Coordinates of C-alpha atoms in Angstrom, one line a residue:
Chain T
M1 CA -343.1 42.9 250.2
A2 CA -343.5 44.9 246.9
A3 CA -346.4 46.8 248.4
R4 CA -344.5 47.8 251.4
K5 CA -341.7 49.1 249.3
E6 CA -344.1 51.4 247.4
F7 CA -345.0 53.6 250.3
L8 CA -341.5 53.9 251.6
P9 CA -340.3 57.2 250.6
M10 CA -336.9 55.8 249.4
T11 CA -335.6 52.4 249.1
H12 CA -331.9 53.2 249.3
Y13 CA -330.2 55.1 252.1
L14 CA -326.4 55.8 252.1
D15 CA -324.5 54.8 255.1
F16 CA -324.1 58.3 256.4
E17 CA -327.9 58.8 256.0
K18 CA -328.7 56.2 258.7
P19 CA -330.0 58.7 261.3
L20 CA -332.2 60.1 258.6
A21 CA -333.5 56.7 257.6
E22 CA -334.5 56.0 261.2
I23 CA -336.6 59.1 261.6
E24 CA -338.2 58.9 258.1
G25 CA -338.9 55.2 258.8
K26 CA -340.7 56.2 262.0
A27 CA -342.8 58.9 260.4
E28 CA -343.7 56.5 257.7
E29 CA -344.7 53.7 260.2
L30 CA -346.8 56.1 262.1
R31 CA -348.7 57.1 259.0
A32 CA -349.1 53.5 258.0
L33 CA -350.5 52.7 261.4
A34 CA -353.0 55.6 261.1
R35 CA -354.1 54.3 257.7
Q36 CA -355.0 50.9 259.2
N37 CA -356.7 52.3 262.3
E38 CA -359.4 54.7 261.5
G39 CA -359.8 57.7 263.9
M40 CA -356.2 57.5 265.0
D41 CA -354.5 60.9 264.7
V42 CA -350.8 60.8 264.3
E43 CA -350.3 63.7 261.8
K44 CA -349.0 66.1 264.5
E45 CA -346.4 63.6 265.7
A46 CA -345.5 62.6 262.1
R47 CA -345.0 66.3 261.2
G48 CA -342.7 66.7 264.1
L49 CA -340.7 63.7 262.7
D50 CA -340.7 65.2 259.2
K51 CA -339.3 68.4 260.6
K52 CA -336.6 66.5 262.4
A53 CA -335.8 64.6 259.3
H54 CA -335.6 67.7 257.3
D55 CA -333.2 69.2 259.8
I56 CA -331.0 66.1 259.8
L57 CA -331.0 66.1 256.0
R58 CA -330.1 69.8 255.9
D59 CA -327.2 69.4 258.2
L60 CA -326.0 66.2 256.6
Y61 CA -325.9 67.8 253.1
K62 CA -324.7 71.3 254.2
N63 CA -321.1 70.2 254.3
L64 CA -320.8 66.9 252.5
D65 CA -317.2 65.7 252.6
P66 CA -315.7 64.7 249.3
W67 CA -316.1 60.9 249.9
R68 CA -319.8 61.4 250.9
K69 CA -320.2 63.4 247.7
A70 CA -318.7 60.4 245.8
Q71 CA -321.4 58.2 247.3
V72 CA -324.2 60.7 246.5
A73 CA -322.8 61.0 242.9
R74 CA -323.2 57.2 242.6
H75 CA -326.6 56.9 244.3
P76 CA -328.7 54.4 242.5
G77 CA -331.7 56.7 242.6
R78 CA -329.9 59.5 241.0
P79 CA -331.3 60.5 237.7
H80 CA -329.2 59.1 234.8
C81 CA -328.8 60.1 231.2
R82 CA -331.9 58.2 230.1
D83 CA -334.0 60.1 232.6
Y84 CA -332.7 63.5 231.5
I85 CA -333.4 62.7 227.9
A86 CA -337.0 61.7 228.8
E87 CA -337.5 64.8 231.0
L88 CA -335.8 67.5 229.1
F89 CA -335.8 66.7 225.4
T90 CA -338.4 66.2 222.8
E91 CA -338.3 64.3 219.5
W92 CA -335.6 62.1 220.9
T93 CA -334.2 60.0 218.0
P94 CA -331.4 57.7 219.2
L95 CA -328.7 57.0 216.6
A96 CA -326.6 53.8 217.0
G97 CA -323.3 52.3 216.1
D98 CA -319.7 53.3 215.3
R99 CA -319.9 52.0 211.7
A100 CA -316.8 49.8 212.4
F101 CA -317.6 47.2 215.0
A102 CA -320.6 47.5 217.2
E103 CA -323.1 49.6 219.0
D104 CA -322.3 50.4 222.6
D105 CA -325.2 50.7 225.0
A106 CA -323.1 52.4 227.7
V107 CA -323.3 55.6 225.5
M108 CA -326.6 57.1 224.4
G109 CA -326.6 59.4 221.5
G110 CA -329.0 60.9 219.0
L111 CA -331.0 63.9 217.8
A112 CA -333.4 65.8 219.9
R113 CA -334.8 69.1 220.8
L114 CA -334.3 71.2 223.9
D115 CA -337.0 73.8 224.3
G116 CA -337.5 73.4 220.6
R117 CA -333.8 74.0 219.8
P118 CA -332.4 71.1 217.7
V119 CA -329.4 69.5 219.3
V120 CA -327.3 66.3 219.3
V121 CA -327.3 64.7 222.8
I122 CA -324.5 62.3 223.9
G123 CA -324.2 60.8 227.3
H124 CA -323.1 57.8 229.5
E125 CA -325.9 55.7 230.7
K126 CA -325.3 53.5 233.8
G127 CA -328.6 51.6 233.9
H128 CA -331.1 51.6 236.7
D129 CA -331.5 47.9 237.7
T130 CA -329.5 44.7 237.4
A131 CA -330.6 43.9 233.8
T132 CA -330.1 47.4 232.5
R133 CA -326.9 47.9 234.4
I134 CA -325.4 44.9 232.7
A135 CA -326.8 45.9 229.3
R136 CA -325.3 49.4 229.8
N137 CA -322.1 47.9 231.2
F138 CA -322.5 50.2 234.3
G139 CA -321.9 53.2 232.1
M140 CA -318.3 52.1 231.2
A141 CA -318.0 52.7 227.5
R142 CA -315.9 50.5 225.1
P143 CA -314.1 52.0 222.1
E144 CA -317.2 51.8 220.1
G145 CA -319.0 54.2 222.5
Y146 CA -316.4 56.8 221.9
R147 CA -316.2 56.2 218.2
K148 CA -320.0 56.6 218.0
A149 CA -319.6 59.9 219.9
V150 CA -317.0 61.1 217.4
R151 CA -319.3 60.1 214.5
L152 CA -322.3 62.0 216.2
M153 CA -320.1 65.1 216.9
S154 CA -319.0 65.2 213.2
L155 CA -322.6 65.0 212.2
A156 CA -323.5 67.8 214.5
S157 CA -320.7 69.8 213.1
R158 CA -321.8 69.3 209.6
F159 CA -325.3 70.2 210.2
R160 CA -324.6 73.0 212.6
L161 CA -326.2 71.5 215.6
P162 CA -325.0 72.2 219.2
V163 CA -323.8 69.2 221.1
V164 CA -325.0 68.5 224.7
T165 CA -323.1 65.9 226.5
L166 CA -324.1 64.3 229.9
V167 CA -321.2 62.8 231.8
D168 CA -321.8 60.0 234.2
T169 CA -319.3 57.1 234.0
P170 CA -316.9 55.4 236.5
G171 CA -314.4 55.4 233.6
A172 CA -313.8 53.7 230.3
Y173 CA -314.2 49.9 230.4
P174 CA -311.0 48.1 231.3
G175 CA -311.6 44.9 229.3
K176 CA -309.6 42.6 227.0
G177 CA -311.6 43.3 223.8
A178 CA -311.7 47.1 224.6
E179 CA -307.9 47.2 224.8
E180 CA -307.6 45.2 221.6
R181 CA -309.8 47.5 219.7
G182 CA -307.9 50.5 220.9
Q183 CA -309.6 52.0 223.9
S184 CA -307.0 54.7 224.4
E185 CA -307.0 55.7 220.8
A186 CA -310.8 55.9 220.8
I187 CA -310.7 58.2 223.8
A188 CA -308.0 60.4 222.4
R189 CA -310.0 60.8 219.1
A190 CA -313.1 61.7 221.0
T191 CA -311.2 64.4 222.9
Q192 CA -309.7 65.6 219.7
K193 CA -313.1 65.7 218.1
C194 CA -314.4 67.8 221.0
L195 CA -311.6 70.3 220.2
Q196 CA -312.4 70.4 216.4
I197 CA -316.1 71.0 216.0
G198 CA -317.3 74.4 215.2
V199 CA -320.5 74.1 217.0
P200 CA -321.3 74.9 220.6
L201 CA -320.4 72.0 223.0
V202 CA -322.0 72.1 226.5
S203 CA -321.3 69.5 229.0
V204 CA -322.7 68.6 232.4
V205 CA -321.3 66.2 234.9
I206 CA -324.5 64.8 236.3
G207 CA -323.0 62.0 238.5
E208 CA -319.5 60.6 238.2
G209 CA -316.9 62.1 235.9
G210 CA -314.5 59.3 235.8
S211 CA -311.1 60.1 234.3
G212 CA -310.4 59.9 230.5
G213 CA -313.8 58.3 229.9
A214 CA -315.2 61.6 231.1
V215 CA -312.8 63.9 229.4
A216 CA -313.7 62.4 226.0
F217 CA -317.1 64.0 226.3
A218 CA -316.4 67.0 228.5
T219 CA -313.8 68.9 226.6
A220 CA -316.5 71.5 226.1
D221 CA -317.1 75.3 225.7
R222 CA -319.0 75.2 228.9
V223 CA -318.7 72.5 231.6
A224 CA -321.2 72.5 234.5
M225 CA -321.3 70.1 237.4
L226 CA -324.2 69.2 239.6
E227 CA -323.7 70.2 243.2
H228 CA -322.8 66.8 244.4
S229 CA -321.3 65.2 241.4
I230 CA -317.6 64.4 241.2
Y231 CA -314.9 64.6 238.5
S232 CA -311.6 63.1 238.9
V233 CA -308.4 61.7 237.3
I234 CA -309.0 58.5 239.2
S235 CA -311.5 57.0 241.6
P236 CA -310.9 57.5 245.3
E237 CA -310.7 53.7 245.6
G238 CA -308.0 53.4 242.9
C239 CA -306.1 56.4 244.3
A240 CA -306.2 54.9 247.9
S241 CA -304.9 51.6 246.8
I242 CA -302.0 53.1 244.6
L243 CA -300.8 56.0 246.8
W244 CA -301.8 54.7 250.3
K245 CA -301.4 51.1 249.4
D246 CA -304.6 50.6 251.3
A247 CA -308.0 50.4 249.6
E248 CA -309.7 51.5 252.8
R249 CA -308.3 55.1 252.7
T250 CA -310.9 56.2 250.2
R251 CA -311.9 59.1 252.4
D252 CA -308.3 60.5 252.5
A253 CA -308.0 59.9 248.8
A254 CA -311.3 61.6 248.0
Q255 CA -310.2 64.6 250.1
A256 CA -306.7 64.9 248.5
L257 CA -308.0 64.6 244.9
R258 CA -310.2 67.6 245.2
L259 CA -312.8 66.0 243.1
T260 CA -315.8 68.1 244.1
A261 CA -317.7 70.6 242.0
Q262 CA -316.8 73.3 244.5
D263 CA -313.1 72.8 244.3
L264 CA -313.2 72.4 240.5
L265 CA -314.9 75.7 240.2
K266 CA -312.2 77.3 242.2
L267 CA -309.6 75.7 240.0
K268 CA -311.5 77.0 237.0
V269 CA -311.7 73.5 235.5
I270 CA -315.5 73.9 235.4
D271 CA -317.6 77.0 234.7
R272 CA -320.7 76.5 236.8
I273 CA -322.3 74.5 239.6
I274 CA -325.9 73.6 239.3
D275 CA -327.7 73.4 242.7
E276 CA -329.3 70.1 243.6
P277 CA -332.5 69.8 245.6
L278 CA -332.0 69.4 249.4
G279 CA -330.6 65.9 250.1
G280 CA -329.3 65.4 246.6
A281 CA -330.8 64.8 243.1
H282 CA -332.2 61.5 244.0
R283 CA -334.6 63.1 246.5
D284 CA -336.3 65.2 243.8
P285 CA -335.0 64.0 240.3
R286 CA -337.4 66.1 238.4
A287 CA -336.2 69.3 240.0
A288 CA -332.6 68.3 239.5
M289 CA -333.2 67.6 235.9
R290 CA -335.1 70.8 235.3
A291 CA -332.1 72.7 236.9
V292 CA -329.7 71.0 234.4
G293 CA -332.1 71.7 231.5
S294 CA -332.2 75.4 232.3
A295 CA -328.4 75.6 232.8
V296 CA -327.8 73.9 229.5
G297 CA -330.3 76.3 227.8
D298 CA -328.5 79.3 229.3
A299 CA -325.1 78.0 228.0
L300 CA -326.5 77.3 224.5
A301 CA -328.1 80.8 224.3
E302 CA -324.8 82.3 225.3
L303 CA -322.9 80.4 222.6
E304 CA -325.5 80.7 219.9
A305 CA -324.0 83.8 218.2
E306 CA -320.4 82.6 218.1
K307 CA -318.8 81.8 214.9
P308 CA -317.4 78.3 214.3
G309 CA -313.8 79.5 214.2
A310 CA -314.1 81.6 217.3
L311 CA -315.7 78.7 219.2
V312 CA -312.9 76.4 218.3
R313 CA -310.3 79.0 219.2
K314 CA -311.8 80.0 222.5
R315 CA -312.3 76.4 223.5
R316 CA -308.7 75.6 222.9
E317 CA -307.5 78.7 224.7
K318 CA -309.7 77.8 227.7
F319 CA -308.0 74.4 228.1
L320 CA -304.5 75.9 227.4
R321 CA -305.1 78.3 230.3
M322 CA -306.1 75.6 232.7
G323 CA -303.8 75.1 235.7
E324 CA -303.0 78.8 236.0
T325 CA -305.2 79.0 239.1
A326 CA -304.2 77.0 242.2
L327 CA -306.3 76.3 245.2
P328 CA -305.8 78.7 248.2
A329 CA -303.4 77.1 250.7
Chain N
M1 CA -251.0 63.2 258.5
N2 CA -253.5 62.9 261.3
W3 CA -256.6 61.1 262.4
I4 CA -258.8 63.0 259.9
T5 CA -256.7 62.2 256.8
N6 CA -255.8 58.7 257.8
Y7 CA -259.0 57.4 259.2
V8 CA -262.0 59.7 258.6
R9 CA -261.3 60.5 255.0
P10 CA -260.8 57.0 253.8
R11 CA -264.0 55.9 255.6
I12 CA -265.9 58.7 254.0
N13 CA -264.5 57.9 250.6
S14 CA -265.2 54.2 251.0
L15 CA -268.8 55.1 251.9
F16 CA -269.3 57.0 248.7
T17 CA -267.4 54.8 246.3
R18 CA -268.2 51.3 247.6
R19 CA -271.7 51.2 246.2
E20 CA -271.0 52.9 242.9
V21 CA -268.3 50.7 241.5
P22 CA -270.1 47.4 240.9
E23 CA -273.5 48.8 240.1
N24 CA -272.1 51.3 237.6
L25 CA -269.8 48.9 235.8
W26 CA -272.3 46.1 235.3
T27 CA -276.1 46.0 234.7
K28 CA -278.1 42.8 234.9
C29 CA -280.6 42.4 232.0
D30 CA -284.0 42.2 233.6
E31 CA -285.1 39.8 230.8
C32 CA -282.4 37.2 230.3
G33 CA -280.2 37.9 233.4
T34 CA -276.9 38.4 231.5
M35 CA -274.5 40.7 233.2
L36 CA -273.8 43.5 230.7
F37 CA -270.8 45.8 230.9
H38 CA -272.0 49.3 231.4
R39 CA -270.1 51.1 228.6
E40 CA -271.0 48.4 226.1
L41 CA -274.7 48.5 227.1
R42 CA -274.7 52.3 226.7
E43 CA -273.2 52.0 223.3
N44 CA -275.9 49.6 222.4
L45 CA -278.6 52.2 223.5
N46 CA -279.4 50.2 226.7
V47 CA -280.5 47.3 224.5
C48 CA -279.4 43.9 225.9
T49 CA -276.4 42.7 223.7
S50 CA -277.5 39.1 224.4
C51 CA -281.3 39.1 224.1
D52 CA -282.1 42.4 222.5
H53 CA -284.4 43.4 225.4
H54 CA -285.0 47.1 225.4
M55 CA -284.3 48.6 228.8
Q56 CA -285.1 52.1 230.0
I57 CA -283.1 54.9 228.4
S58 CA -282.9 58.5 229.8
P59 CA -284.1 61.3 227.5
R60 CA -280.5 62.7 227.5
L61 CA -278.9 59.5 226.4
R62 CA -281.5 59.0 223.7
F63 CA -281.1 62.6 222.4
E64 CA -277.4 62.1 222.3
A65 CA -277.8 59.1 220.1
L66 CA -280.6 60.6 218.1
F67 CA -279.3 64.0 217.1
D68 CA -276.4 64.5 214.6
N69 CA -273.2 64.4 216.5
G70 CA -275.2 64.3 219.7
A71 CA -275.8 68.0 219.4
Y72 CA -279.1 69.4 220.4
A73 CA -280.5 72.6 222.1
E74 CA -282.8 72.2 225.0
I75 CA -286.1 74.1 224.7
D76 CA -287.3 75.9 227.8
V77 CA -290.5 74.7 229.4
P78 CA -292.6 77.3 231.3
A79 CA -292.8 76.2 235.0
P80 CA -296.3 75.5 236.2
V81 CA -297.7 76.4 239.5
Q82 CA -296.2 74.0 242.0
D83 CA -298.5 71.7 243.9
P84 CA -301.8 73.4 243.1
L85 CA -303.9 71.1 245.2
H86 CA -301.7 71.0 248.2
F87 CA -301.7 67.3 247.7
R88 CA -300.5 65.0 250.4
D89 CA -300.7 61.2 250.5
Q90 CA -298.2 59.4 252.6
K91 CA -295.7 62.2 251.7
P92 CA -296.4 65.7 250.6
Y93 CA -296.2 66.1 246.8
P94 CA -293.4 68.7 246.8
Q95 CA -291.3 66.2 248.8
R96 CA -291.9 63.5 246.2
L97 CA -290.9 65.9 243.5
R98 CA -287.7 66.8 245.3
T99 CA -286.8 63.1 245.7
A100 CA -287.4 62.5 242.0
Q101 CA -285.3 65.6 241.1
K102 CA -282.4 64.4 243.2
A103 CA -282.5 60.8 241.9
T104 CA -282.7 61.8 238.3
G105 CA -280.8 65.1 238.2
E106 CA -283.7 66.4 236.0
K107 CA -286.3 69.1 236.6
E108 CA -289.2 67.0 235.6
A109 CA -290.5 64.1 233.6
M110 CA -290.0 65.5 230.1
L111 CA -287.1 66.9 228.0
V112 CA -287.7 68.9 225.0
A113 CA -284.9 69.7 222.4
E114 CA -284.3 70.8 218.9
G115 CA -281.6 69.9 216.4
E116 CA -280.9 67.8 213.3
I117 CA -281.2 64.2 212.6
G118 CA -279.7 63.1 209.4
R119 CA -279.6 66.8 208.5
T120 CA -283.3 67.0 209.0
P121 CA -284.3 69.7 211.4
V122 CA -286.7 68.4 214.1
V123 CA -288.1 69.1 217.6
A124 CA -288.1 66.2 219.9
A125 CA -289.6 65.5 223.3
A126 CA -288.8 62.5 225.5
Q127 CA -290.6 61.4 228.6
D128 CA -288.5 60.3 231.5
F129 CA -289.9 57.1 233.2
S130 CA -287.4 57.4 236.0
F131 CA -289.0 60.7 237.1
M132 CA -292.2 59.7 239.0
A133 CA -293.0 57.0 236.4
G134 CA -292.9 59.6 233.6
S135 CA -296.4 60.8 234.9
M136 CA -298.2 63.5 233.0
G137 CA -298.9 66.5 235.1
M138 CA -298.8 70.2 234.2
Y139 CA -295.1 70.3 233.5
V140 CA -295.4 67.5 230.9
G141 CA -298.4 69.3 229.4
N142 CA -296.4 72.5 229.2
A143 CA -293.5 70.6 227.7
I144 CA -295.6 69.2 224.9
I145 CA -297.2 72.6 224.2
A146 CA -293.8 74.2 224.2
A147 CA -292.5 71.5 221.8
A148 CA -295.5 72.0 219.5
E149 CA -295.3 75.8 219.5
R150 CA -291.5 75.6 218.8
A151 CA -292.2 73.1 215.9
V152 CA -294.9 75.3 214.4
A153 CA -292.8 78.5 214.7
S154 CA -289.7 76.9 213.2
R155 CA -291.7 74.7 210.7
R156 CA -290.1 71.5 212.0
P157 CA -291.8 68.1 212.6
L158 CA -292.1 66.8 216.2
I159 CA -290.9 63.4 217.4
L160 CA -292.3 62.4 220.7
F161 CA -290.9 59.5 222.7
S162 CA -293.6 58.5 225.3
A163 CA -293.0 56.6 228.5
A164 CA -295.4 57.0 231.4
G165 CA -297.5 55.2 233.9
G166 CA -300.3 57.7 233.1
A167 CA -301.5 60.9 234.7
R168 CA -299.9 62.3 237.8
M169 CA -302.5 61.7 240.6
Q170 CA -300.9 64.3 242.8
E171 CA -302.1 66.9 240.4
G172 CA -305.7 65.5 240.5
I173 CA -308.0 67.0 238.0
L174 CA -305.3 69.3 236.5
S175 CA -303.4 66.1 235.4
L176 CA -306.5 64.9 233.7
M177 CA -306.8 68.3 232.0
Q178 CA -303.5 67.6 230.3
M179 CA -305.3 65.2 228.0
P180 CA -307.3 68.1 226.3
R181 CA -304.3 70.5 226.7
T182 CA -301.8 68.2 224.9
T183 CA -304.4 67.5 222.3
V184 CA -304.6 71.1 221.5
A185 CA -300.9 71.1 221.0
I186 CA -301.3 68.2 218.6
E187 CA -304.0 70.1 216.8
M188 CA -301.6 73.0 216.2
L189 CA -299.1 70.7 214.5
R190 CA -301.9 69.1 212.4
E191 CA -303.2 72.5 211.2
A192 CA -299.6 73.6 210.3
R193 CA -299.3 70.3 208.4
L194 CA -296.2 69.2 210.2
P195 CA -295.5 65.6 210.8
Y196 CA -296.0 64.4 214.4
I197 CA -294.4 61.0 215.1
V198 CA -294.9 59.1 218.2
V199 CA -292.4 56.5 219.4
L200 CA -294.1 54.5 222.1
T201 CA -291.6 53.1 224.6
H202 CA -292.0 50.8 227.6
P203 CA -294.4 51.4 229.3
T204 CA -296.9 53.9 227.9
T205 CA -300.2 53.6 229.7
G206 CA -303.3 55.4 231.0
G207 CA -304.2 59.0 230.2
V208 CA -301.0 59.3 228.2
T209 CA -302.1 56.7 225.7
A210 CA -305.5 58.2 225.7
S211 CA -304.3 61.5 224.5
Y212 CA -301.1 62.7 222.7
A213 CA -299.4 59.3 222.6
M214 CA -302.1 57.8 220.3
L215 CA -302.6 60.8 218.1
G216 CA -299.4 60.6 215.9
D217 CA -299.4 60.8 212.1
I218 CA -297.2 57.8 212.4
Q219 CA -297.2 55.5 215.4
I220 CA -294.0 53.5 216.1
A221 CA -293.2 51.3 219.2
E222 CA -290.1 49.8 220.6
P223 CA -290.1 46.0 220.8
G224 CA -291.8 44.5 223.9
A225 CA -293.1 47.9 225.0
L226 CA -296.3 47.6 227.2
I227 CA -298.9 50.0 225.6
C228 CA -302.3 50.2 227.1
F229 CA -305.2 52.2 228.6
A230 CA -305.9 49.9 231.5
G231 CA -303.1 47.9 232.9
P232 CA -303.1 44.1 232.7
R233 CA -303.7 43.8 236.4
V234 CA -306.7 46.0 236.4
I235 CA -308.1 44.0 233.5
E236 CA -307.5 40.6 235.1
Q237 CA -309.3 41.9 238.2
T238 CA -312.2 43.1 236.1
I239 CA -312.8 40.2 233.8
R240 CA -311.4 37.5 236.1
E241 CA -309.6 35.6 233.4
K242 CA -306.0 35.1 232.4
L243 CA -304.8 37.3 229.6
P244 CA -303.1 35.9 226.5
E245 CA -299.3 35.8 226.3
G246 CA -297.8 39.1 225.0
F247 CA -301.2 40.9 225.6
Q248 CA -300.8 44.8 225.3
R249 CA -297.2 44.5 224.1
A250 CA -296.0 46.4 221.0
E251 CA -296.2 43.3 218.8
Y252 CA -299.7 42.5 219.9
L253 CA -300.8 46.0 219.2
L254 CA -299.2 45.8 215.8
E255 CA -301.2 42.7 215.1
H256 CA -304.4 44.4 216.1
G257 CA -303.9 47.3 213.8
M258 CA -303.1 49.9 216.6
L259 CA -299.5 50.7 215.4
D260 CA -297.8 51.4 212.1
R261 CA -294.5 49.8 213.1
V262 CA -292.5 48.1 215.8
T263 CA -288.8 49.1 215.4
D264 CA -285.6 48.2 217.1
R265 CA -284.2 51.2 219.1
R266 CA -280.9 50.8 217.2
R267 CA -282.6 51.3 213.9
M268 CA -285.0 53.9 215.0
R269 CA -283.0 56.9 214.1
D270 CA -282.5 55.8 210.5
E271 CA -286.2 55.0 210.1
L272 CA -287.3 58.3 211.6
I273 CA -285.0 60.1 209.0
V274 CA -286.5 58.2 206.1
I275 CA -290.1 58.8 207.2
L276 CA -289.6 62.6 208.1
R277 CA -287.8 63.2 204.8
I278 CA -290.6 61.4 202.7
L279 CA -293.3 63.2 204.5
Q280 CA -291.6 66.6 203.9
H281 CA -290.7 66.0 200.3
M282 CA -287.0 66.1 201.1
P283 CA -284.4 64.2 199.1
P284 CA -283.2 60.9 200.7
A285 CA -280.6 61.5 203.4
V286 CA -277.0 60.5 202.8
K287 CA -276.5 57.2 204.5
G288 CA -273.3 56.4 206.4
E289 CA -270.1 58.4 206.5
L290 CA -269.4 61.0 203.9
P291 CA -266.9 59.7 201.3
P292 CA -263.3 60.6 202.3
P293 CA -261.7 63.4 200.2
A294 CA -259.1 61.0 198.9
E295 CA -261.7 59.3 196.6
G296 CA -261.4 62.2 194.1
P297 CA -263.2 65.5 193.5
E298 CA -266.0 63.9 191.4
A299 CA -267.4 62.0 194.4
A300 CA -267.5 65.0 196.7
P301 CA -270.1 67.5 195.2
Q302 CA -273.0 65.0 195.4
P303 CA -273.6 65.2 199.1
D304 CA -273.0 68.9 199.0
A305 CA -275.6 69.4 196.4
A306 CA -278.0 67.3 198.4
A307 CA -277.4 69.3 201.5
K308 CA -277.9 72.6 199.6
K309 CA -281.2 71.3 198.2
V310 CA -282.2 70.5 201.8
A311 CA -281.2 73.9 202.9
A312 CA -283.1 75.5 200.1
Q313 CA -286.2 73.5 200.9
E314 CA -286.0 74.4 204.5
S315 CA -285.8 78.1 203.9
G316 CA -288.5 77.9 201.3
A317 CA -290.9 75.8 203.4

């Protein structure tokens, strides 16, 4: 079983990728057959299938509708914060705790270097298998996560280190203890801290930008989104059940919410879209992560010369201006 | 005297008046069920005279009771781009807006005003839950920014009465962006060292609590108000357990260290005056009615002097 999984190109296909799964599966089977029977030449046929798969993939991803984008943004094979840290940063030194109650594993934070440049990194981590997903609480931070972020942003500000945040959360955790310990206040303070620090703050939505839990990290000088990531005030599921009174209307809700990177760029809510490899970041995680790394590097270089006061002023003005641009009818 | 005056007009009149009379004269307390006489309830600031349950109160009624002699000047709020996303769920968003405007007689979900309370100049903003659940969209964001700018320009503190279901979904990401936008407004007050007092009223939830409503220098709530980030239903669905009695109510938050005070609406004004005057190094306010002139000339100068001192401080501040 495990051995079979290893040579399958991917273990997880999204519903809309079914036609693709069939063709890729066939190509793989053919090659497996050839490996078992010496002298059998299938390469030509298999290549034909590869080409077909490639065309299907290109067509599928050319015009992903918002609901499909939401699914891609949540793809389990999509690189997560932990992967980015391993791929892009050196001397990663995690720092833990909010100094008040606990450490929150849904938020990674610490010191590192990006291309040699010292930075503070903060990001949501969803986990990659059942055990780590539970440990990371599926990337849903509790108040301690936001308070840790506030603490690290203050540290960054004091030592003049730029802050890089990686946003990937379904939202802040809706739990009893989280509420008792002031979930809303913790988020509000994190957003406030983002607006106060006199060092460059660069944010990338790498998967899901879920509501207030995302804003708390993404009130930044530069906000970029990966091509198929989403950023929204509410999940399509939540919106469908509230406004349509029908949890099945997620496609309509996703459409109406305008949660794609492309729409958000038009609304000037984000500054940049980072292209993903064909078929989404999960098809070539390393390429996706490198693209993010270079976009963050660009943004940091741009902001490097800014004085602390100017950074804060421009960041505030940027958010005050938001909403002046509407989408074309 | 014809068919129109004798038949049609009374019919039309009866259509318009029939419903209004009973509903306007009596209100049923949604807590204890007591029928409350409309005028009496209004005089009691929409607090049940029998069980002290705090019902919704419109921003206008609240301001009338809050400001000295009920006098306040409304502050203009810049109109945002309407329906920037062309949002449509079961109804188009502009239609929902118009319905809310008709039902409330208000432009949007927040009213901003300036005036004096206990002779203390203030700017006040109140969220209107009856307008699309008080939801925070670009207008509410603009209102808070306008209130903060006015407060900074006139060196007045800001009192904000919150009441909202959260962000306005129909404005999508732009409603979410009101979290940082309103936080910028609060930063302006903080930097100008002006008091920012939040009075949380029932209910205040979602993105509103996760931004300006939790960033006050002083956090006061009305009794029984539901104050939370995630609502009780969402939490019950997530953790699949029953929540304790009074969970996320004002008193519960006070116990958990999330609020400074829980204060009865009928005492709120006095308390705000005390707090604002202490924070701004002003002399205590004169309580109650000014002494009648018949009491003799020696009693009269005192309040005058106090008032002058206040005026001097204001101009010097």
